[in-house]
Amino acid sequence: MLQKIFYYVKYYSIKLPKMNINAIIFLITKENGENMKRYIIGLDEGTTSARTLIYDFQEDKIINITNEKFKQYFPQPAWVEHDANEIWTVMQRTMNKAIKDSGIDTDEIIGLGITNQRESIVAWDRNTGEPICPSIVWQCRRTAKYCDSINKKM
């Protein structure tokens, strides 16, 4: 069963914390051997969409996958940006929808795995928690000339 879980995790780009199998079994089982927790939620924040996956240990299957796209911005040729607040909102919406649509009891969630898109970056205001500027997406080429100049010096 656990091998199948890790296959799903890999196939759907869901990342779990590094734990050994005995630790996972301990977390999902009561002392008397009855299942206590049964769901893992995977959050996959990709380059063009956010996805939530819910895996049920007892049934040994994925019970819900919810996906929603978010907007790509191209302010100049070769530049790619995202609205960080939109990504946050869309990710929350997919998770809430997946939980609601699957009808699970949130007390039975064992954990949450999160994966995100490559080397994209956003600066946040420490005091307000708001983004200072749009997220610069890993595909953006705005610094290509600068990077090339560094390579030439090496």
Coordinates of C-alpha atoms in Angstrom, one line a residue, residues 64-129:
N64 CA -10.1 13.9 -5.2
I65 CA -8.0 16.1 -7.6
T66 CA -9.0 19.7 -8.0
N67 CA -7.1 22.0 -10.4
E68 CA -7.5 25.7 -11.2
K69 CA -5.4 27.8 -13.6
F70 CA -4.1 31.2 -12.8
K71 CA -3.1 34.1 -15.1
Q72 CA 0.4 34.5 -16.7
Y73 CA 1.6 38.0 -17.2
F74 CA 4.0 39.0 -20.0
P75 CA 4.9 42.7 -19.3
Q76 CA 7.7 42.7 -21.9
P77 CA 9.0 40.3 -24.4
A78 CA 10.7 37.3 -22.7
W79 CA 9.4 38.4 -19.3
V80 CA 7.0 36.1 -17.3
E81 CA 5.3 37.2 -14.0
H82 CA 2.6 36.0 -11.7
D83 CA 0.4 37.7 -9.1
A84 CA 1.5 36.1 -5.8
N85 CA -1.8 37.0 -4.2
E86 CA -3.7 35.3 -7.0
I87 CA -1.6 32.1 -6.6
W88 CA -2.3 32.1 -2.8
T89 CA -6.0 32.6 -3.4
V90 CA -6.2 29.9 -6.1
M91 CA -4.3 27.4 -4.0
Q92 CA -6.6 28.0 -1.0
R93 CA -9.6 27.7 -3.2
T94 CA -8.5 24.3 -4.7
M95 CA -7.7 22.9 -1.2
N96 CA -11.0 24.0 0.2
K97 CA -13.0 22.7 -2.8
A98 CA -11.2 19.4 -2.7
I99 CA -11.9 18.9 1.0
K100 CA -15.6 20.0 0.5
D101 CA -16.2 17.9 -2.6
S102 CA -14.6 14.8 -1.1
G103 CA -16.6 15.2 2.2
I104 CA -13.7 14.2 4.4
D105 CA -13.4 15.0 8.1
T106 CA -10.4 17.4 8.4
D107 CA -9.5 15.7 11.7
E108 CA -8.5 12.7 9.7
I109 CA -5.9 14.5 7.7
I110 CA -2.4 13.1 8.5
G111 CA -0.4 15.7 6.7
L112 CA 0.2 18.0 3.9
G113 CA 2.8 17.9 1.1
I114 CA 3.7 21.0 -0.8
T115 CA 5.5 21.4 -4.1
N116 CA 6.0 24.6 -6.0
Q117 CA 7.5 25.8 -9.3
R118 CA 11.2 25.7 -9.8
E119 CA 13.1 28.9 -9.2
S120 CA 10.3 31.5 -9.3
I121 CA 10.7 34.2 -6.7
V122 CA 8.6 36.9 -5.0
A123 CA 9.6 39.5 -2.4
W124 CA 7.2 40.0 0.5
D125 CA 6.9 43.0 2.8
R126 CA 7.9 41.8 6.2
N127 CA 5.4 44.1 8.0
T128 CA 2.3 43.7 5.8
G129 CA 2.9 40.2 4.4

